[in-house]
Short mmCIF file of C-alpha atoms and ligand atoms in Angstrom, two decimals:
data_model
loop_
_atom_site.label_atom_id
_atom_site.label_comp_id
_atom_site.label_asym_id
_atom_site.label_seq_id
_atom_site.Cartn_x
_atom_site.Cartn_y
_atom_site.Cartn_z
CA UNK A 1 0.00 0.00 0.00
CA UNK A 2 2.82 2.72 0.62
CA UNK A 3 4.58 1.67 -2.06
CA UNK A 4 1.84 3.62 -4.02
CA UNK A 5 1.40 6.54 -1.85
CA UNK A 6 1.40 9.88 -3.01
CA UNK A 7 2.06 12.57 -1.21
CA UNK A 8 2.69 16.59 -1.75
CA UNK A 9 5.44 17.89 0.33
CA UNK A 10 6.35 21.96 1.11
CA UNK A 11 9.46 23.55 1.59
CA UNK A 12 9.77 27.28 2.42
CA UNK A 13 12.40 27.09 5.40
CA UNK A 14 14.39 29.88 4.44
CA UNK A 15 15.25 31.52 0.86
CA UNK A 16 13.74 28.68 -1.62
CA UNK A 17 10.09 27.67 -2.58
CA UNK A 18 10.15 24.03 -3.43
CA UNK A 19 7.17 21.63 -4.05
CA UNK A 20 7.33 18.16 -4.89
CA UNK A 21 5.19 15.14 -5.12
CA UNK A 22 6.51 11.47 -4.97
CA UNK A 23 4.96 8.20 -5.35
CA UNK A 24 5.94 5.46 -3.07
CA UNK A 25 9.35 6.43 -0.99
CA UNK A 26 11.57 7.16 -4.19
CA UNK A 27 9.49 8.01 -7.33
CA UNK A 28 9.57 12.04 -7.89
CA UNK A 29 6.50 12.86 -10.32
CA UNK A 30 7.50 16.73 -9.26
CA UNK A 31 10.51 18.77 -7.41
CA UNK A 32 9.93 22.11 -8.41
CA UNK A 33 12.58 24.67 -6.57
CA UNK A 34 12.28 28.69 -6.66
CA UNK A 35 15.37 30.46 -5.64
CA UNK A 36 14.68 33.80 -4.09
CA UNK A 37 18.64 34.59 -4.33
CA UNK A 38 18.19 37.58 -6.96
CA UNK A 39 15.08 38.94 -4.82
CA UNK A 40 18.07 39.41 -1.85
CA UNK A 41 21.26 40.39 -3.76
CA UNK A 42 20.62 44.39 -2.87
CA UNK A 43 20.78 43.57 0.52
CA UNK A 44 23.82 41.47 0.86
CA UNK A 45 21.78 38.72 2.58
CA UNK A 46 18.42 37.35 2.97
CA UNK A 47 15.64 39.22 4.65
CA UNK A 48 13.54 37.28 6.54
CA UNK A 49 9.83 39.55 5.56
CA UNK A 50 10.90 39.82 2.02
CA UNK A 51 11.62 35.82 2.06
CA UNK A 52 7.81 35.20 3.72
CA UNK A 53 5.96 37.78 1.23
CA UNK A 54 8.09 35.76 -1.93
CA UNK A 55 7.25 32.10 -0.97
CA UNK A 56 3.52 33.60 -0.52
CA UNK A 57 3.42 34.86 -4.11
CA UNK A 58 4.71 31.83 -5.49
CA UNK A 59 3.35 28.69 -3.80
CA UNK A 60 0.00 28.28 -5.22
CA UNK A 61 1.23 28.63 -8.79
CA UNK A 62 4.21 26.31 -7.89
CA UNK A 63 1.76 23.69 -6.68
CA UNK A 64 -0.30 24.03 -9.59
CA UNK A 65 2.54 23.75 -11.78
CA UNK A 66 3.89 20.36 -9.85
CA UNK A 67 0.28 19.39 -9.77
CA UNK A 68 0.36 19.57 -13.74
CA UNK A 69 4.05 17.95 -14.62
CA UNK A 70 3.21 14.86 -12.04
CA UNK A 71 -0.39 14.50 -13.94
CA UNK A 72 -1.80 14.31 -10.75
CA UNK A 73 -5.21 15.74 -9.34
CA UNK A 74 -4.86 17.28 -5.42
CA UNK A 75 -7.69 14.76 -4.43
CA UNK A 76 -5.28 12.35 -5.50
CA UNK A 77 -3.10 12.60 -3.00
CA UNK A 78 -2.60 10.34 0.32
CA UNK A 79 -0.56 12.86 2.50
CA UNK A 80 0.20 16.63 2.74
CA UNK A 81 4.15 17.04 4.10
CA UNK A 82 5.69 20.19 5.24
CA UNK A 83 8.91 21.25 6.79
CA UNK A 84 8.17 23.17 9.85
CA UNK A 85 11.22 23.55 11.40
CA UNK A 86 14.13 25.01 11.51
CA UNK A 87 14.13 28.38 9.54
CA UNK A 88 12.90 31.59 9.15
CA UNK A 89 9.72 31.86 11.26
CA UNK A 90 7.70 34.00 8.93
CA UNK A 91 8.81 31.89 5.51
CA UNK A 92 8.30 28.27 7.48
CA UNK A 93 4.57 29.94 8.22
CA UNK A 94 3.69 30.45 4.62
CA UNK A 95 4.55 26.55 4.00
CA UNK A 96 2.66 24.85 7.07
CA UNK A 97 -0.37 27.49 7.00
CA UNK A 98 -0.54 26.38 2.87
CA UNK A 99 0.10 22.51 4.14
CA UNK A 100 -2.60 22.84 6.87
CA UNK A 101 -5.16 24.21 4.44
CA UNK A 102 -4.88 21.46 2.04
CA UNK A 103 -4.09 18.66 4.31
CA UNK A 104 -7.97 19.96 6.01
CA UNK A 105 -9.94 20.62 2.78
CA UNK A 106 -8.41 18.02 1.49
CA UNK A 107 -9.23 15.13 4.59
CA UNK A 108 -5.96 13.58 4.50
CA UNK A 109 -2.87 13.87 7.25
CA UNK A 110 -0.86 16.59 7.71
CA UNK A 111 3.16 15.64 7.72
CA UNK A 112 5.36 17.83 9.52
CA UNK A 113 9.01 17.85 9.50
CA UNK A 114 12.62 18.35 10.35
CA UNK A 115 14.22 20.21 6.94
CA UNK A 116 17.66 19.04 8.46
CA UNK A 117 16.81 15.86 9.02
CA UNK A 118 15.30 15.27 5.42
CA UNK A 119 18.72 16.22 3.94
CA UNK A 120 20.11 12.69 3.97
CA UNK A 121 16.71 11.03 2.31
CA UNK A 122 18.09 12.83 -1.13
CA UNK A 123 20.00 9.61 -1.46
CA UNK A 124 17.56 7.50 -1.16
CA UNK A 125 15.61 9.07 -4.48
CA UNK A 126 18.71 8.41 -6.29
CA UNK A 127 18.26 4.56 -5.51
CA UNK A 128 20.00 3.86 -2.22
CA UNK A 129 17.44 3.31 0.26
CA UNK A 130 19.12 4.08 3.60
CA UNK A 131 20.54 1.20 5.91
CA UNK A 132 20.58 0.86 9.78
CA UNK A 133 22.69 1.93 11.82
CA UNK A 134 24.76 5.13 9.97
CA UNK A 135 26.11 8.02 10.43
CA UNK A 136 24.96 11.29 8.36
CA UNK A 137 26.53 14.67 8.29
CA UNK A 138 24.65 17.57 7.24
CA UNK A 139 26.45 19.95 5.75
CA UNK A 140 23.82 22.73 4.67
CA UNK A 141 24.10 26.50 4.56
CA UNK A 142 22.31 26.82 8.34
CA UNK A 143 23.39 23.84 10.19
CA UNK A 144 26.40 21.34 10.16
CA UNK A 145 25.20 18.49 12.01
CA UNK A 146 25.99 14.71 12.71
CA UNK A 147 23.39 12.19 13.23
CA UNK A 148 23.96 8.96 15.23
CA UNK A 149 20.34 7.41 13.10
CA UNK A 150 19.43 4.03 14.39
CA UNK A 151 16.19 3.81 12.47
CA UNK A 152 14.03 5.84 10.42
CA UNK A 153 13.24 9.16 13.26
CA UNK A 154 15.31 7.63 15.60
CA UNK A 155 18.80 9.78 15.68
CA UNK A 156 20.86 11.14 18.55
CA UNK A 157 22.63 14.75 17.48
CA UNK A 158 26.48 14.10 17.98
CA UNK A 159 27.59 16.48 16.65
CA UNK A 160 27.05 20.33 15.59
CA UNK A 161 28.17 23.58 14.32
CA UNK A 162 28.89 25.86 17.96
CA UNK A 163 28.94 28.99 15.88
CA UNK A 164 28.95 29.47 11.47
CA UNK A 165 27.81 26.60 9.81
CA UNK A 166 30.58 25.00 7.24
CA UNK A 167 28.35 26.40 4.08
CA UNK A 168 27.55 29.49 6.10
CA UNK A 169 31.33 29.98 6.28
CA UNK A 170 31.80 28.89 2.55
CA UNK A 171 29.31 31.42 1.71
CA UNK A 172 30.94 34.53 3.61
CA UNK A 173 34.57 33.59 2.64
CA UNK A 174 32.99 34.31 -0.74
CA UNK A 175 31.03 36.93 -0.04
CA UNK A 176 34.45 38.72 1.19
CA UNK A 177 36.14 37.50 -2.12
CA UNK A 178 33.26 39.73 -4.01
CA UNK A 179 31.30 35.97 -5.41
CA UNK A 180 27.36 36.99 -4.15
CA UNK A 181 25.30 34.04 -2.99
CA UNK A 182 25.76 31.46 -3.34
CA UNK A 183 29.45 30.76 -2.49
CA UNK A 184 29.77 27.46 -2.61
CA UNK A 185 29.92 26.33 -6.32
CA UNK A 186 33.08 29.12 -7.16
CA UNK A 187 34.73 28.17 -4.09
CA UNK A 188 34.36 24.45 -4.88
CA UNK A 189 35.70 25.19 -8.45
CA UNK A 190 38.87 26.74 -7.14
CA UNK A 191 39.26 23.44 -4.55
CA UNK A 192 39.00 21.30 -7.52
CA UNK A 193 41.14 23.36 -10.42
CA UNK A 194 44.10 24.34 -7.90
CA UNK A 195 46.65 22.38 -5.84
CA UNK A 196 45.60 23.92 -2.53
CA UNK A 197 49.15 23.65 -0.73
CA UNK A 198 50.18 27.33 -1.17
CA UNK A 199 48.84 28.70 2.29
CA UNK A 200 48.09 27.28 5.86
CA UNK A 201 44.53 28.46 7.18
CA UNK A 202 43.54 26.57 10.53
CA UNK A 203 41.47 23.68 10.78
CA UNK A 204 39.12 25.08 14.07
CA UNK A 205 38.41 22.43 16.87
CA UNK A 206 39.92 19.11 14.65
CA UNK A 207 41.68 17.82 17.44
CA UNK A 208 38.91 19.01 20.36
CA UNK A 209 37.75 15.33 21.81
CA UNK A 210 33.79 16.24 20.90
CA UNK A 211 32.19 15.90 17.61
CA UNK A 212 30.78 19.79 17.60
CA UNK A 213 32.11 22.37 14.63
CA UNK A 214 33.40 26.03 14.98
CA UNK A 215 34.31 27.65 11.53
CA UNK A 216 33.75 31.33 12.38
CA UNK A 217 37.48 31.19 13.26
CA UNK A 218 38.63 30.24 10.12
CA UNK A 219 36.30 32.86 8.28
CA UNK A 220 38.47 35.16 10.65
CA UNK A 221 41.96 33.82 9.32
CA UNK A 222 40.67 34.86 5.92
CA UNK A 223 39.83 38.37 6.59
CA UNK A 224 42.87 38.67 8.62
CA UNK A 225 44.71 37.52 5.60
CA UNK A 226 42.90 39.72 3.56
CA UNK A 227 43.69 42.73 5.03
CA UNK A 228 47.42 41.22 5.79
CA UNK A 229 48.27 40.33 2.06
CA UNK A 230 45.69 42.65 0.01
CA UNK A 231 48.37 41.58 -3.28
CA UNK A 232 48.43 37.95 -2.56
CA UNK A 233 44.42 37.52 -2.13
CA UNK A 234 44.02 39.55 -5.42
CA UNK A 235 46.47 37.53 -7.78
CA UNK A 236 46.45 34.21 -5.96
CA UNK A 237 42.59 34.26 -5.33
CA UNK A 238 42.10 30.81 -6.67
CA UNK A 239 44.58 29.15 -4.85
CA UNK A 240 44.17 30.98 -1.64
CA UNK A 241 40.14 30.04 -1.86
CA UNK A 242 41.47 26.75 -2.63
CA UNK A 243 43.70 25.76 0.64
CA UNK A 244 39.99 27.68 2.53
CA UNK A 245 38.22 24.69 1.22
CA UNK A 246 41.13 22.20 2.09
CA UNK A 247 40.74 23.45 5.79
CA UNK A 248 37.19 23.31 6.06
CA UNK A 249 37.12 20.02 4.44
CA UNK A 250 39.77 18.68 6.40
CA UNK A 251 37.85 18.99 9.51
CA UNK A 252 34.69 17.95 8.49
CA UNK A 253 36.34 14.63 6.93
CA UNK A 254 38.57 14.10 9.88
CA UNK A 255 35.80 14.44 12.96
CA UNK A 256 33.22 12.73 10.93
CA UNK A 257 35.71 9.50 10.19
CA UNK A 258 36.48 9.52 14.21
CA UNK A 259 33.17 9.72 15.38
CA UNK A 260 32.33 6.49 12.87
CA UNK A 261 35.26 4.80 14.46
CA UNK A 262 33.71 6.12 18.14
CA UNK A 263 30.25 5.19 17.44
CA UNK A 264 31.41 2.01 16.13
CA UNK A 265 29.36 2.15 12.45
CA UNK A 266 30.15 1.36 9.46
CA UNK A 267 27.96 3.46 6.85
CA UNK A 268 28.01 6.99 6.26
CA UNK A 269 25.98 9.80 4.61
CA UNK A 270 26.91 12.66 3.26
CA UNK A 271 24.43 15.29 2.05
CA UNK A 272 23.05 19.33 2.53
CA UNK A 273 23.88 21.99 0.08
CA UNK A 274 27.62 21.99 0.39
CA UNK A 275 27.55 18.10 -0.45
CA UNK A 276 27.10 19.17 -4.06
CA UNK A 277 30.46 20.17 -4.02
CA UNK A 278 32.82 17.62 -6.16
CA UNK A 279 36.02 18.41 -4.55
CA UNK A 280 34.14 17.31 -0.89
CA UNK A 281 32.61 14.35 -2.26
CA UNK A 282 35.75 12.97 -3.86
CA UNK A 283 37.44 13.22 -0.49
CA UNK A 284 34.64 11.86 1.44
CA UNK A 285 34.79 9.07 -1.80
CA UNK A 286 38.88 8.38 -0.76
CA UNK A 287 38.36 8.40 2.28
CA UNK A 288 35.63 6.29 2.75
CA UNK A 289 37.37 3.42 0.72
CA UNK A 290 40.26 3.40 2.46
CA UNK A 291 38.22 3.26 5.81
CA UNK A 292 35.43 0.71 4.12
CA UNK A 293 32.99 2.60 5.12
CA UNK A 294 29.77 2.33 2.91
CA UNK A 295 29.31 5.76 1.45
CA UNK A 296 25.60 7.30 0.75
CA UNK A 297 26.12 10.54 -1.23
CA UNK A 298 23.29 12.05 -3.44
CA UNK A 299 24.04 13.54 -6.49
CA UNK A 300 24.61 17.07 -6.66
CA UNK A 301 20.84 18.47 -7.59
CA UNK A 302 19.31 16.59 -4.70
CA UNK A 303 22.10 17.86 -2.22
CA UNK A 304 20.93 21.40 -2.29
CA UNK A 305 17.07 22.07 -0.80
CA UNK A 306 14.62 20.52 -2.44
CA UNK A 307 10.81 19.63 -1.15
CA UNK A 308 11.75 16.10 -2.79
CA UNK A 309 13.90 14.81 0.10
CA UNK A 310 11.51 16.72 2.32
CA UNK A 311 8.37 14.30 0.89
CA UNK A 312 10.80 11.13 0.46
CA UNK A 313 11.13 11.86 5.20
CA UNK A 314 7.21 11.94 5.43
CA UNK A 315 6.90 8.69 3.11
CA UNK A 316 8.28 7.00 5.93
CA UNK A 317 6.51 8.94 8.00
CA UNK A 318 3.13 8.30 6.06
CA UNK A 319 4.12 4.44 6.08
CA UNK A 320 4.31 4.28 10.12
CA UNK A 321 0.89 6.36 10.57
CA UNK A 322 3.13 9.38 12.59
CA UNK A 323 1.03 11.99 11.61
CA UNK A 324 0.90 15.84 13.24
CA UNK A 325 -2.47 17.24 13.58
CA UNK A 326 -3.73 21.41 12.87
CA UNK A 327 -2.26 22.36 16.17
CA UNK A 328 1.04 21.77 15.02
CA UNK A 329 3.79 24.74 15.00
CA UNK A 330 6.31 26.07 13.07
CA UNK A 331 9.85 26.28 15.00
CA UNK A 332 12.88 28.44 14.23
CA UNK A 333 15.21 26.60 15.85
CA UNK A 334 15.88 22.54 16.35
CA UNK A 335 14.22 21.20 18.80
CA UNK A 336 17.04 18.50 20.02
O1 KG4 B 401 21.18 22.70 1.99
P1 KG4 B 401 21.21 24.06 1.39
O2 KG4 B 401 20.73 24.19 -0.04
O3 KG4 B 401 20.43 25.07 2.27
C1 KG4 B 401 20.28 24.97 3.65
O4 KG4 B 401 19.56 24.06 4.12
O5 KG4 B 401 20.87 25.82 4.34
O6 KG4 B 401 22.73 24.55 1.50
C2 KG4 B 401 23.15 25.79 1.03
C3 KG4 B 401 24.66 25.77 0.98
C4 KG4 B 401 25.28 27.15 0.72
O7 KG4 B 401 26.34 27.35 1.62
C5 KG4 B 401 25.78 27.04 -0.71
O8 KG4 B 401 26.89 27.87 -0.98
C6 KG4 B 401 26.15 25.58 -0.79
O9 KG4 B 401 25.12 24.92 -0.09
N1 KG4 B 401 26.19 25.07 -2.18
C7 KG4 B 401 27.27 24.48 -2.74
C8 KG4 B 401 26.92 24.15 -4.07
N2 KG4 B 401 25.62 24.54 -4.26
C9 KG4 B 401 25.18 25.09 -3.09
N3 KG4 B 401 28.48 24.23 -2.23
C10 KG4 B 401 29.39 23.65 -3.05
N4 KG4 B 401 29.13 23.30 -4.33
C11 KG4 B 401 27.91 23.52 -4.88
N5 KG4 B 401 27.68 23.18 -6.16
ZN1 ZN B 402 18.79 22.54 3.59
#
């Protein structure tokens, strides 16, 4: 029977309208994404009320539109899924209110979700339906997390970003560079055309005996250097955003490998916006063979936010009746 559901699911967490509808727990009939980046660009970063009033303009015609590609009729559908938390309170509010209007005209349960916790079901749309127990690191533009999952919804939080998130740090190293949002794929192009072995940035916390992230530091060391070697940044840009990456990378590969070994598992996903990068998932690829550890990693388009992952979470969801009910809330923050 849930091989054959259908469900709609929402995403509006923070600068992106996505919709997407999926049959059974990997077929995508729709994954429709709206990037709001241009609607920010005068203001050097997203604004949370101009984010809300954008998803609201867009998200009836979007579901319409994913309604139309996916051939399928709203009564059609089995489930209505939503991230509502974490983000922007006023954009996450536009999603669930939408969700909660359809999921009661419509008679059918209301899904609501973790956005962060979603990230890692993008692999399982591309075919690899996720195995028992594993470890996943989120690397996304908000959070950098890692996830001790047992089972379907039943993780511990090892591991997290104490102050700028890895693609949060990507992003402003770029931003300081002169690249506008977002940073990631022209820093991830230098990483992969340049040697990287010119400069030494630090590598924040690697050796700390926790599994928790600090890159604000290193986002410092760039500015510093910046201001220290205005000629160098200018003519060596590439290769000076280049050994940035290596540093970032190096700590995310080398605390996420130990806390395997710690937590005593053998499988491993990899996945949030700054997973589309090639240079990270060919280390995370080297690594992972020479540690046989059984790699999931999504392919690039599913890495970045998408409402498909988001509907591919509640088809589990769906499957093991844990629905959420009109009372349920929209949250800024995580909750764990
Ligand atoms: O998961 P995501 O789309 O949004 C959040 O949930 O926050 O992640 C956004 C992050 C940004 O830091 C962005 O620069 C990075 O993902 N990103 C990339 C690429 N595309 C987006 N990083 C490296 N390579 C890419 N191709
Ligand atoms: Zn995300």
């Amino acid at each position: 029977m849930t091989k054959d559901s259908l469900g709609l699911g929402i995403d509006t967490t923070f600068d992106d309208t996505s919709v997407a509808i999926l049959r059974g727990h990997q077929e995508i009939l729709a994954n429709l994404t709206l990037s709001q980046y241009r609607d920010h660009a005068e203001f050097g970063g997203v604004v949370p009320e101009r984010a809300a009033r954008k998803h609201l303009e867009v998200i009836h015609s979007l579901i319409d539109e994913a309604c139309r590609k996916a051939d399928v009729k709203l009564e059609e559908l089995d489930y209505i899924a939503v991230s509502n938390l974490p983000g922007l309170l006023g954009a996450l509010l536009v999603g669930v209110m939408v969700a909660k209007t359809l999921s009661f005209s419509l008679k059918i349960p209301l899904i609501g979700l973790n956005h962060v916790e979603a990230h890692p079901y993008a692999g399982v749309l591309s075919g690899q339906p996720l195995q028992y127990p594993i470890l996943h690191l989120v690397v996304a533009g908000g959070h950098t997390l890692l996830m001790h999952a047992r089972d379907h919804f039943d993780y511990e939080i090892v591991g997290r970003s104490i102050d700028d998130a890895a693609g949060e740090c990507v992003d402003k190293v770029a931003k300081l560079f002169g690249y506008p949002m977002p940073g990631g794929p022209v820093v991830d192009r230098c990483a992969v055309e340049n040697p990287g072995s010119s400069y030494e940035f630090p590598s924040p916390r690697i050796h700390e005996p926790d599994f928790d992230f600090s890159f604000s530091g290193l986002k410092t060391a760039l500015l510093r250097f910046k201001e220290q070697e205005p000629e160098k940044a200018t003519q060596d840009e590439s290769e000076v955003l280049a050994c940035f990456f290596r540093s970032l990378a190096r700590v995310l590969i080398y605390k996420t490998f130990r806390a395997l070994d710690t937590y005593d598992l053998k499988r491993l996903s990899v996945s949030g916006g700054l997973a589309a990068s090639k240079f990270l998932k060919e280390a995370f690829e080297v690594e992972a063979k020479k540690q046989g550890i059984e790699l999931w990693y999504p392919p690039p388009k599913l890495c970045t936010d998408n409402a498909a992952m988001v509907t591919c979470l509640a088809s589990y969801r769906y499957a093991a009746g844990l629905y959420d009910d009109l009372l349920m809330d929209a949250h800024p923050n995580l909750l764990s």
